[in-house]
JSON list of C-alpha atoms in Angstrom, two decimals:
[
{"chain": "A", "resi": 1, "resn": "ASP", "atom": "CA", "xyz": [171.57, 97.51, -2.85]},
{"chain": "A", "resi": 2, "resn": "THR", "atom": "CA", "xyz": [168.09, 96.44, -3.85]},
{"chain": "A", "resi": 3, "resn": "GLY", "atom": "CA", "xyz": [166.59, 99.91, -4.18]},
{"chain": "A", "resi": 4, "resn": "VAL", "atom": "CA", "xyz": [163.78, 101.35, -2.09]},
{"chain": "A", "resi": 5, "resn": "SER", "atom": "CA", "xyz": [161.89, 98.66, -0.22]},
{"chain": "A", "resi": 6, "resn": "GLN", "atom": "CA", "xyz": [158.34, 99.04, 1.08]},
{"chain": "A", "resi": 7, "resn": "ASN", "atom": "CA", "xyz": [156.43, 96.68, 3.33]},
{"chain": "A", "resi": 8, "resn": "PRO", "atom": "CA", "xyz": [153.84, 95.39, 3.25]},
{"chain": "A", "resi": 9, "resn": "ARG", "atom": "CA", "xyz": [152.96, 95.41, -0.46]},
{"chain": "A", "resi": 10, "resn": "HIS", "atom": "CA", "xyz": [149.27, 95.16, 0.29]},
{"chain": "A", "resi": 11, "resn": "LYS", "atom": "CA", "xyz": [147.23, 95.91, 3.39]},
{"chain": "A", "resi": 12, "resn": "ILE", "atom": "CA", "xyz": [143.51, 95.41, 3.88]},
{"chain": "A", "resi": 13, "resn": "THR", "atom": "CA", "xyz": [142.11, 96.85, 7.07]},
{"chain": "A", "resi": 14, "resn": "LYS", "atom": "CA", "xyz": [138.77, 97.61, 8.61]},
{"chain": "A", "resi": 15, "resn": "ARG", "atom": "CA", "xyz": [137.67, 101.18, 9.00]},
{"chain": "A", "resi": 16, "resn": "GLY", "atom": "CA", "xyz": [138.79, 102.59, 12.31]},
{"chain": "A", "resi": 17, "resn": "GLN", "atom": "CA", "xyz": [141.87, 100.40, 12.63]},
{"chain": "A", "resi": 18, "resn": "ASN", "atom": "CA", "xyz": [145.43, 101.74, 12.74]},
{"chain": "A", "resi": 19, "resn": "VAL", "atom": "CA", "xyz": [147.98, 100.74, 10.11]},
{"chain": "A", "resi": 20, "resn": "THR", "atom": "CA", "xyz": [151.72, 101.24, 9.80]},
{"chain": "A", "resi": 21, "resn": "PHE", "atom": "CA", "xyz": [153.85, 101.05, 6.69]},
{"chain": "A", "resi": 22, "resn": "ARG", "atom": "CA", "xyz": [157.61, 100.77, 6.50]},
{"chain": "A", "resi": 23, "resn": "CYS", "atom": "CA", "xyz": [160.06, 102.15, 3.96]},
{"chain": "A", "resi": 24, "resn": "ASP", "atom": "CA", "xyz": [163.74, 101.26, 3.67]},
{"chain": "A", "resi": 25, "resn": "PRO", "atom": "CA", "xyz": [165.49, 103.77, 1.40]},
{"chain": "A", "resi": 26, "resn": "ILE", "atom": "CA", "xyz": [168.66, 103.32, -0.58]},
{"chain": "A", "resi": 27, "resn": "SER", "atom": "CA", "xyz": [171.34, 103.31, 2.09]},
{"chain": "A", "resi": 28, "resn": "GLU", "atom": "CA", "xyz": [173.34, 106.35, 0.97]},
{"chain": "A", "resi": 29, "resn": "HIS", "atom": "CA", "xyz": [170.27, 108.51, 0.36]},
{"chain": "A", "resi": 30, "resn": "ASN", "atom": "CA", "xyz": [169.71, 111.14, 3.04]},
{"chain": "A", "resi": 31, "resn": "ARG", "atom": "CA", "xyz": [166.31, 112.31, 1.79]},
{"chain": "A", "resi": 32, "resn": "LEU", "atom": "CA", "xyz": [163.15, 110.26, 2.10]},
{"chain": "A", "resi": 33, "resn": "TYR", "atom": "CA", "xyz": [159.69, 111.12, 0.78]},
{"chain": "A", "resi": 34, "resn": "TRP", "atom": "CA", "xyz": [156.16, 109.81, 1.21]},
{"chain": "A", "resi": 35, "resn": "TYR", "atom": "CA", "xyz": [153.58, 110.20, -1.54]},
{"chain": "A", "resi": 36, "resn": "ARG", "atom": "CA", "xyz": [150.03, 108.97, -1.95]},
{"chain": "A", "resi": 37, "resn": "GLN", "atom": "CA", "xyz": [148.50, 107.96, -5.26]},
{"chain": "A", "resi": 38, "resn": "THR", "atom": "CA", "xyz": [144.84, 107.34, -5.97]},
{"chain": "A", "resi": 39, "resn": "LEU", "atom": "CA", "xyz": [143.35, 105.84, -9.12]},
{"chain": "A", "resi": 40, "resn": "GLY", "atom": "CA", "xyz": [143.76, 108.04, -12.16]},
{"chain": "A", "resi": 41, "resn": "GLN", "atom": "CA", "xyz": [145.90, 110.58, -10.35]},
{"chain": "A", "resi": 42, "resn": "GLY", "atom": "CA", "xyz": [149.58, 111.25, -10.07]},
{"chain": "A", "resi": 43, "resn": "PRO", "atom": "CA", "xyz": [151.47, 110.86, -6.80]},
{"chain": "A", "resi": 44, "resn": "GLU", "atom": "CA", "xyz": [150.60, 113.52, -4.21]},
{"chain": "A", "resi": 45, "resn": "PHE", "atom": "CA", "xyz": [153.28, 114.80, -1.87]},
{"chain": "A", "resi": 46, "resn": "LEU", "atom": "CA", "xyz": [152.73, 113.98, 1.82]},
{"chain": "A", "resi": 47, "resn": "THR", "atom": "CA", "xyz": [155.99, 114.67, 3.63]},
{"chain": "A", "resi": 48, "resn": "TYR", "atom": "CA", "xyz": [159.75, 114.40, 3.43]},
{"chain": "A", "resi": 49, "resn": "PHE", "atom": "CA", "xyz": [162.75, 113.91, 5.67]},
{"chain": "A", "resi": 50, "resn": "GLN", "atom": "CA", "xyz": [166.33, 115.00, 5.43]},
{"chain": "A", "resi": 51, "resn": "ASN", "atom": "CA", "xyz": [168.13, 112.49, 7.62]},
{"chain": "A", "resi": 52, "resn": "GLU", "atom": "CA", "xyz": [165.92, 112.22, 10.72]},
{"chain": "A", "resi": 53, "resn": "ALA", "atom": "CA", "xyz": [164.38, 115.70, 10.43]},
{"chain": "A", "resi": 54, "resn": "GLN", "atom": "CA", "xyz": [160.88, 115.99, 8.97]},
{"chain": "A", "resi": 55, "resn": "LEU", "atom": "CA", "xyz": [161.16, 119.18, 6.94]},
{"chain": "A", "resi": 56, "resn": "GLU", "atom": "CA", "xyz": [157.83, 119.58, 5.22]},
{"chain": "A", "resi": 57, "resn": "LYS", "atom": "CA", "xyz": [154.32, 118.22, 5.60]},
{"chain": "A", "resi": 58, "resn": "SER", "atom": "CA", "xyz": [151.46, 118.58, 3.19]},
{"chain": "A", "resi": 59, "resn": "ARG", "atom": "CA", "xyz": [148.05, 119.72, 4.35]},
{"chain": "A", "resi": 60, "resn": "LEU", "atom": "CA", "xyz": [146.94, 116.32, 3.05]},
{"chain": "A", "resi": 61, "resn": "LEU", "atom": "CA", "xyz": [148.69, 114.86, 6.09]},
{"chain": "A", "resi": 62, "resn": "SER", "atom": "CA", "xyz": [145.90, 115.15, 8.65]},
{"chain": "A", "resi": 63, "resn": "ASP", "atom": "CA", "xyz": [146.33, 114.63, 12.37]},
{"chain": "A", "resi": 64, "resn": "ARG", "atom": "CA", "xyz": [145.61, 110.94, 11.84]},
{"chain": "A", "resi": 65, "resn": "PHE", "atom": "CA", "xyz": [148.81, 110.56, 9.85]},
{"chain": "A", "resi": 66, "resn": "SER", "atom": "CA", "xyz": [152.26, 110.50, 11.39]},
{"chain": "A", "resi": 67, "resn": "ALA", "atom": "CA", "xyz": [155.62, 109.74, 9.87]},
{"chain": "A", "resi": 68, "resn": "GLU", "atom": "CA", "xyz": [158.92, 109.07, 11.52]},
{"chain": "A", "resi": 69, "resn": "ARG", "atom": "CA", "xyz": [162.45, 108.40, 10.45]},
{"chain": "A", "resi": 70, "resn": "PRO", "atom": "CA", "xyz": [164.42, 107.47, 13.53]},
{"chain": "A", "resi": 71, "resn": "LYS", "atom": "CA", "xyz": [168.18, 107.67, 13.13]},
{"chain": "A", "resi": 72, "resn": "GLY", "atom": "CA", "xyz": [167.76, 108.82, 9.55]},
{"chain": "A", "resi": 73, "resn": "SER", "atom": "CA", "xyz": [167.44, 105.32, 8.17]},
{"chain": "A", "resi": 74, "resn": "PHE", "atom": "CA", "xyz": [164.11, 103.56, 7.57]},
{"chain": "A", "resi": 75, "resn": "SER", "atom": "CA", "xyz": [160.83, 105.42, 7.89]},
{"chain": "A", "resi": 76, "resn": "THR", "atom": "CA", "xyz": [157.35, 104.50, 9.05]},
{"chain": "A", "resi": 77, "resn": "LEU", "atom": "CA", "xyz": [154.02, 106.03, 8.09]},
{"chain": "A", "resi": 78, "resn": "GLU", "atom": "CA", "xyz": [151.17, 105.41, 10.50]},
{"chain": "A", "resi": 79, "resn": "ILE", "atom": "CA", "xyz": [147.52, 106.10, 9.83]},
{"chain": "A", "resi": 80, "resn": "GLN", "atom": "CA", "xyz": [145.25, 106.08, 12.87]},
{"chain": "A", "resi": 81, "resn": "ARG", "atom": "CA", "xyz": [141.51, 105.45, 12.74]},
{"chain": "A", "resi": 82, "resn": "THR", "atom": "CA", "xyz": [141.57, 104.64, 9.05]},
{"chain": "A", "resi": 83, "resn": "GLU", "atom": "CA", "xyz": [138.76, 105.88, 6.80]},
{"chain": "A", "resi": 84, "resn": "GLN", "atom": "CA", "xyz": [137.64, 104.58, 3.42]},
{"chain": "A", "resi": 85, "resn": "GLY", "atom": "CA", "xyz": [139.10, 107.70, 1.82]},
{"chain": "A", "resi": 86, "resn": "ASP", "atom": "CA", "xyz": [142.55, 106.59, 2.97]},
{"chain": "A", "resi": 87, "resn": "SER", "atom": "CA", "xyz": [142.45, 103.75, 0.43]},
{"chain": "A", "resi": 88, "resn": "ALA", "atom": "CA", "xyz": [145.32, 104.47, -1.94]},
{"chain": "A", "resi": 89, "resn": "MET", "atom": "CA", "xyz": [148.81, 103.46, -2.97]},
{"chain": "A", "resi": 90, "resn": "TYR", "atom": "CA", "xyz": [151.37, 104.86, -0.55]},
{"chain": "A", "resi": 91, "resn": "LEU", "atom": "CA", "xyz": [154.71, 105.43, -2.24]},
{"chain": "A", "resi": 92, "resn": "CYS", "atom": "CA", "xyz": [158.06, 106.00, -0.62]},
{"chain": "A", "resi": 93, "resn": "ALA", "atom": "CA", "xyz": [161.02, 107.50, -2.45]},
{"chain": "A", "resi": 94, "resn": "SER", "atom": "CA", "xyz": [164.55, 108.48, -1.61]},
{"chain": "A", "resi": 95, "resn": "SER", "atom": "CA", "xyz": [167.28, 110.66, -3.08]},
{"chain": "A", "resi": 96, "resn": "GLU", "atom": "CA", "xyz": [170.89, 111.44, -2.36]},
{"chain": "A", "resi": 97, "resn": "GLY", "atom": "CA", "xyz": [170.57, 115.18, -2.70]},
{"chain": "A", "resi": 98, "resn": "THR", "atom": "CA", "xyz": [167.94, 117.62, -3.79]},
{"chain": "A", "resi": 99, "resn": "ALA", "atom": "CA", "xyz": [165.31, 115.57, -5.55]},
{"chain": "A", "resi": 100, "resn": "SER", "atom": "CA", "xyz": [165.17, 117.73, -8.61]},
{"chain": "A", "resi": 101, "resn": "LEU", "atom": "CA", "xyz": [168.80, 117.18, -9.50]},
{"chain": "A", "resi": 102, "resn": "GLY", "atom": "CA", "xyz": [168.37, 113.53, -10.34]},
{"chain": "A", "resi": 103, "resn": "GLY", "atom": "CA", "xyz": [164.88, 112.55, -9.57]},
{"chain": "A", "resi": 104, "resn": "TYR", "atom": "CA", "xyz": [163.60, 110.28, -6.86]},
{"chain": "A", "resi": 105, "resn": "THR", "atom": "CA", "xyz": [164.00, 106.53, -6.64]},
{"chain": "A", "resi": 106, "resn": "PHE", "atom": "CA", "xyz": [160.58, 105.16, -5.77]},
{"chain": "A", "resi": 107, "resn": "GLY", "atom": "CA", "xyz": [159.66, 101.92, -4.08]},
{"chain": "A", "resi": 108, "resn": "SER", "atom": "CA", "xyz": [156.88, 99.73, -5.44]},
{"chain": "A", "resi": 109, "resn": "GLY", "atom": "CA", "xyz": [154.42, 101.09, -2.90]},
{"chain": "A", "resi": 110, "resn": "THR", "atom": "CA", "xyz": [152.01, 99.77, -0.29]},
{"chain": "A", "resi": 111, "resn": "ARG", "atom": "CA", "xyz": [148.45, 99.44, -1.48]},
{"chain": "A", "resi": 112, "resn": "LEU", "atom": "CA", "xyz": [146.00, 100.16, 1.33]},
{"chain": "A", "resi": 113, "resn": "THR", "atom": "CA", "xyz": [142.38, 99.09, 1.13]},
{"chain": "A", "resi": 114, "resn": "VAL", "atom": "CA", "xyz": [140.06, 100.22, 3.92]},
{"chain": "A", "resi": 115, "resn": "VAL", "atom": "CA", "xyz": [136.83, 98.21, 4.08]},
{"chain": "B", "resi": 1, "resn": "ASP", "atom": "CA", "xyz": [143.59, 123.20, -8.26]},
{"chain": "B", "resi": 2, "resn": "GLN", "atom": "CA", "xyz": [145.89, 121.07, -10.36]},
{"chain": "B", "resi": 3, "resn": "GLN", "atom": "CA", "xyz": [149.19, 122.85, -10.97]},
{"chain": "B", "resi": 4, "resn": "VAL", "atom": "CA", "xyz": [150.49, 120.26, -13.44]},
{"chain": "B", "resi": 5, "resn": "LYS", "atom": "CA", "xyz": [148.09, 119.12, -16.14]},
{"chain": "B", "resi": 6, "resn": "GLN", "atom": "CA", "xyz": [148.26, 116.29, -18.61]},
{"chain": "B", "resi": 7, "resn": "ASN", "atom": "CA", "xyz": [145.11, 116.64, -20.65]},
{"chain": "B", "resi": 8, "resn": "SER", "atom": "CA", "xyz": [145.46, 113.42, -22.61]},
{"chain": "B", "resi": 9, "resn": "PRO", "atom": "CA", "xyz": [144.70, 110.44, -20.36]},
{"chain": "B", "resi": 10, "resn": "SER", "atom": "CA", "xyz": [145.86, 108.03, -23.04]},
{"chain": "B", "resi": 11, "resn": "LEU", "atom": "CA", "xyz": [147.79, 107.86, -26.30]},
{"chain": "B", "resi": 12, "resn": "SER", "atom": "CA", "xyz": [148.31, 105.07, -28.84]},
{"chain": "B", "resi": 13, "resn": "VAL", "atom": "CA", "xyz": [151.23, 105.06, -31.26]},
{"chain": "B", "resi": 14, "resn": "GLN", "atom": "CA", "xyz": [152.55, 102.58, -33.78]},
{"chain": "B", "resi": 15, "resn": "GLU", "atom": "CA", "xyz": [155.93, 101.03, -33.09]},
{"chain": "B", "resi": 16, "resn": "GLY", "atom": "CA", "xyz": [158.73, 103.01, -34.75]},
{"chain": "B", "resi": 17, "resn": "ARG", "atom": "CA", "xyz": [156.75, 106.27, -34.87]},
{"chain": "B", "resi": 18, "resn": "ILE", "atom": "CA", "xyz": [157.13, 109.30, -32.64]},
{"chain": "B", "resi": 19, "resn": "SER", "atom": "CA", "xyz": [155.25, 109.56, -29.34]},
{"chain": "B", "resi": 20, "resn": "ILE", "atom": "CA", "xyz": [154.55, 113.08, -28.09]},
{"chain": "B", "resi": 21, "resn": "LEU", "atom": "CA", "xyz": [153.28, 113.51, -24.56]},
{"chain": "B", "resi": 22, "resn": "ASN", "atom": "CA", "xyz": [152.18, 116.96, -23.49]},
{"chain": "B", "resi": 23, "resn": "CYS", "atom": "CA", "xyz": [152.11, 118.74, -20.17]},
{"chain": "B", "resi": 24, "resn": "ASP", "atom": "CA", "xyz": [150.94, 122.19, -19.08]},
{"chain": "B", "resi": 25, "resn": "TYR", "atom": "CA", "xyz": [151.53, 123.92, -15.77]},
{"chain": "B", "resi": 26, "resn": "THR", "atom": "CA", "xyz": [150.02, 126.90, -14.05]},
{"chain": "B", "resi": 27, "resn": "ASN", "atom": "CA", "xyz": [152.57, 127.79, -11.37]},
{"chain": "B", "resi": 28, "resn": "SER", "atom": "CA", "xyz": [155.01, 130.38, -12.74]},
{"chain": "B", "resi": 29, "resn": "MET", "atom": "CA", "xyz": [157.39, 129.59, -9.87]},
{"chain": "B", "resi": 30, "resn": "PHE", "atom": "CA", "xyz": [158.13, 126.13, -11.24]},
{"chain": "B", "resi": 31, "resn": "ASP", "atom": "CA", "xyz": [161.64, 126.04, -12.60]},
{"chain": "B", "resi": 32, "resn": "TYR", "atom": "CA", "xyz": [162.56, 122.37, -12.74]},
{"chain": "B", "resi": 33, "resn": "PHE", "atom": "CA", "xyz": [160.61, 119.76, -14.63]},
{"chain": "B", "resi": 34, "resn": "LEU", "atom": "CA", "xyz": [160.79, 116.00, -14.70]},
{"chain": "B", "resi": 35, "resn": "TRP", "atom": "CA", "xyz": [159.22, 113.05, -16.47]},
{"chain": "B", "resi": 36, "resn": "TYR", "atom": "CA", "xyz": [158.63, 109.72, -14.81]},
{"chain": "B", "resi": 37, "resn": "LYS", "atom": "CA", "xyz": [157.52, 106.43, -16.30]},
{"chain": "B", "resi": 38, "resn": "LYS", "atom": "CA", "xyz": [155.44, 103.89, -14.41]},
{"chain": "B", "resi": 39, "resn": "TYR", "atom": "CA", "xyz": [154.77, 100.24, -15.20]},
{"chain": "B", "resi": 40, "resn": "PRO", "atom": "CA", "xyz": [151.92, 98.39, -13.46]},
{"chain": "B", "resi": 41, "resn": "ALA", "atom": "CA", "xyz": [152.73, 97.18, -9.94]},
{"chain": "B", "resi": 42, "resn": "GLU", "atom": "CA", "xyz": [155.92, 99.22, -9.85]},
{"chain": "B", "resi": 43, "resn": "GLY", "atom": "CA", "xyz": [156.81, 102.65, -8.53]},
{"chain": "B", "resi": 44, "resn": "PRO", "atom": "CA", "xyz": [157.47, 105.50, -10.95]},
{"chain": "B", "resi": 45, "resn": "THR", "atom": "CA", "xyz": [160.95, 105.61, -12.51]},
{"chain": "B", "resi": 46, "resn": "PHE", "atom": "CA", "xyz": [162.77, 108.85, -13.26]},
{"chain": "B", "resi": 47, "resn": "LEU", "atom": "CA", "xyz": [163.18, 109.33, -17.00]},
{"chain": "B", "resi": 48, "resn": "ILE", "atom": "CA", "xyz": [164.49, 112.77, -17.90]},
{"chain": "B", "resi": 49, "resn": "SER", "atom": "CA", "xyz": [164.48, 116.32, -16.55]},
{"chain": "B", "resi": 50, "resn": "ILE", "atom": "CA", "xyz": [164.96, 119.89, -17.69]},
{"chain": "B", "resi": 51, "resn": "SER", "atom": "CA", "xyz": [165.83, 123.12, -15.97]},
{"chain": "B", "resi": 52, "resn": "SER", "atom": "CA", "xyz": [164.00, 126.32, -16.82]},
{"chain": "B", "resi": 53, "resn": "ILE", "atom": "CA", "xyz": [167.20, 127.82, -18.19]},
{"chain": "B", "resi": 54, "resn": "LYS", "atom": "CA", "xyz": [167.06, 125.34, -21.06]},
{"chain": "B", "resi": 55, "resn": "ASP", "atom": "CA", "xyz": [164.47, 124.72, -23.73]},
{"chain": "B", "resi": 56, "resn": "LYS", "atom": "CA", "xyz": [165.56, 121.22, -24.70]},
{"chain": "B", "resi": 57, "resn": "ASN", "atom": "CA", "xyz": [167.18, 118.22, -23.12]},
{"chain": "B", "resi": 58, "resn": "GLU", "atom": "CA", "xyz": [167.91, 114.97, -24.89]},
{"chain": "B", "resi": 59, "resn": "ASP", "atom": "CA", "xyz": [168.77, 111.52, -23.62]},
{"chain": "B", "resi": 60, "resn": "GLY", "atom": "CA", "xyz": [168.87, 108.80, -26.24]},
{"chain": "B", "resi": 61, "resn": "ARG", "atom": "CA", "xyz": [165.40, 108.29, -27.67]},
{"chain": "B", "resi": 62, "resn": "PHE", "atom": "CA", "xyz": [163.86, 110.73, -25.19]},
{"chain": "B", "resi": 63, "resn": "THR", "atom": "CA", "xyz": [163.77, 114.50, -25.65]},
{"chain": "B", "resi": 64, "resn": "VAL", "atom": "CA", "xyz": [162.00, 117.01, -23.45]},
{"chain": "B", "resi": 65, "resn": "PHE", "atom": "CA", "xyz": [161.08, 120.45, -24.77]},
{"chain": "B", "resi": 66, "resn": "LEU", "atom": "CA", "xyz": [160.17, 123.38, -22.54]},
{"chain": "B", "resi": 67, "resn": "ASN", "atom": "CA", "xyz": [158.27, 126.49, -23.60]},
{"chain": "B", "resi": 68, "resn": "LYS", "atom": "CA", "xyz": [158.26, 128.73, -20.55]},
{"chain": "B", "resi": 69, "resn": "SER", "atom": "CA", "xyz": [156.20, 131.50, -22.07]},
{"chain": "B", "resi": 70, "resn": "ALA", "atom": "CA", "xyz": [153.43, 129.02, -22.83]},
{"chain": "B", "resi": 71, "resn": "LYS", "atom": "CA", "xyz": [153.96, 127.09, -19.58]},
{"chain": "B", "resi": 72, "resn": "HIS", "atom": "CA", "xyz": [154.13, 123.95, -21.67]},
{"chain": "B", "resi": 73, "resn": "LEU", "atom": "CA", "xyz": [156.47, 121.03, -21.96]},
{"chain": "B", "resi": 74, "resn": "SER", "atom": "CA", "xyz": [156.48, 117.90, -24.04]},
{"chain": "B", "resi": 75, "resn": "LEU", "atom": "CA", "xyz": [158.24, 114.57, -24.08]},
{"chain": "B", "resi": 76, "resn": "HIS", "atom": "CA", "xyz": [159.17, 113.08, -27.44]},
{"chain": "B", "resi": 77, "resn": "ILE", "atom": "CA", "xyz": [160.03, 109.41, -27.80]},
{"chain": "B", "resi": 78, "resn": "VAL", "atom": "CA", "xyz": [161.63, 108.45, -31.10]},
{"chain": "B", "resi": 79, "resn": "PRO", "atom": "CA", "xyz": [161.37, 105.73, -32.23]},
{"chain": "B", "resi": 80, "resn": "SER", "atom": "CA", "xyz": [158.65, 104.34, -29.99]},
{"chain": "B", "resi": 81, "resn": "GLN", "atom": "CA", "xyz": [159.03, 100.75, -28.85]},
{"chain": "B", "resi": 82, "resn": "PRO", "atom": "CA", "xyz": [156.49, 98.35, -27.29]},
{"chain": "B", "resi": 83, "resn": "GLY", "atom": "CA", "xyz": [158.49, 98.44, -24.04]},
{"chain": "B", "resi": 84, "resn": "ASP", "atom": "CA", "xyz": [157.70, 102.16, -23.80]},
{"chain": "B", "resi": 85, "resn": "SER", "atom": "CA", "xyz": [154.08, 101.30, -23.06]},
{"chain": "B", "resi": 86, "resn": "ALA", "atom": "CA", "xyz": [153.54, 102.73, -19.58]},
{"chain": "B", "resi": 87, "resn": "VAL", "atom": "CA", "xyz": [152.02, 105.66, -17.73]},
{"chain": "B", "resi": 88, "resn": "TYR", "atom": "CA", "xyz": [154.08, 108.83, -18.05]},
{"chain": "B", "resi": 89, "resn": "PHE", "atom": "CA", "xyz": [153.94, 111.50, -15.36]},
{"chain": "B", "resi": 90, "resn": "CYS", "atom": "CA", "xyz": [155.00, 115.07, -15.85]},
{"chain": "B", "resi": 91, "resn": "ALA", "atom": "CA", "xyz": [156.28, 116.69, -12.65]},
{"chain": "B", "resi": 92, "resn": "ALA", "atom": "CA", "xyz": [157.63, 120.03, -11.50]},
{"chain": "B", "resi": 93, "resn": "SER", "atom": "CA", "xyz": [159.18, 121.79, -8.55]},
{"chain": "B", "resi": 94, "resn": "GLU", "atom": "CA", "xyz": [159.83, 125.35, -7.41]},
{"chain": "B", "resi": 95, "resn": "VAL", "atom": "CA", "xyz": [163.26, 126.78, -6.72]},
{"chain": "B", "resi": 96, "resn": "SER", "atom": "CA", "xyz": [162.12, 127.47, -3.14]},
{"chain": "B", "resi": 97, "resn": "SER", "atom": "CA", "xyz": [161.12, 123.85, -2.60]},
{"chain": "B", "resi": 98, "resn": "TYR", "atom": "CA", "xyz": [163.06, 121.51, -4.84]},
{"chain": "B", "resi": 99, "resn": "ASP", "atom": "CA", "xyz": [162.23, 118.59, -2.61]},
{"chain": "B", "resi": 100, "resn": "LYS", "atom": "CA", "xyz": [158.49, 118.95, -3.10]},
{"chain": "B", "resi": 101, "resn": "VAL", "atom": "CA", "xyz": [157.78, 117.61, -6.54]},
{"chain": "B", "resi": 102, "resn": "ILE", "atom": "CA", "xyz": [154.27, 118.09, -7.92]},
{"chain": "B", "resi": 103, "resn": "PHE", "atom": "CA", "xyz": [153.03, 115.43, -10.32]},
{"chain": "B", "resi": 104, "resn": "GLY", "atom": "CA", "xyz": [150.46, 115.56, -13.08]},
{"chain": "B", "resi": 105, "resn": "PRO", "atom": "CA", "xyz": [147.75, 112.90, -13.45]},
{"chain": "B", "resi": 106, "resn": "GLY", "atom": "CA", "xyz": [149.66, 110.92, -16.07]},
{"chain": "B", "resi": 107, "resn": "THR", "atom": "CA", "xyz": [149.22, 109.82, -19.67]},
{"chain": "B", "resi": 108, "resn": "SER", "atom": "CA", "xyz": [148.96, 106.14, -20.50]},
{"chain": "B", "resi": 109, "resn": "LEU", "atom": "CA", "xyz": [151.02, 105.39, -23.62]},
{"chain": "B", "resi": 110, "resn": "SER", "atom": "CA", "xyz": [150.39, 102.25, -25.67]},
{"chain": "B", "resi": 111, "resn": "VAL", "atom": "CA", "xyz": [152.90, 101.43, -28.38]},
{"chain": "B", "resi": 112, "resn": "ILE", "atom": "CA", "xyz": [151.34, 99.01, -30.83]},
{"chain": "B", "resi": 113, "resn": "PRO", "atom": "CA", "xyz": [153.67, 96.49, -32.52]}
]
């Protein structure tokens, strides 16, 4: 197992375009999380899944954001009509049980730049 | 409003000395605390954690201390090594929502050889 994999590593898009990121968690992990990190800040919680069910969404996740985890495996995060304020590092993480018991395993992130 | 605060954006320590990274929190419902380390171009890596029922947890060179009454925790690294140079995030979660971990802004540690 190579850990949590995120693709692409970098994405540059024009304002108003849609983008989609993919996360492949560690195979035996049933929980998957999306976080966003901007410069000088810690990761901010966006949403998480237990298997295929999306259990919690942050108010940061506006209507332009949607996340899916079909069949409880990989997950996608889509941002529609991107804005310059969406520029950030988008981090995916997974865990086998409750995150607090052993921490998350993070991927290396997808860096989004909206121009 | 930031619930997890790390008031020192950066810290420099000589190799072999102790590094102390501090963290304060405001949410009295937090009862599980974690530290993560992040190298450039990588995702954060879990380092050590502590439950609110404890006041100390140790793992090798890393020790986390929790003072619940002061809503303060600290991470001690002894002895510090150049490979410890990274950004350290303090994080916390509530018993009602263990899967939603709240991170602080991070402290950048530089260990000078």
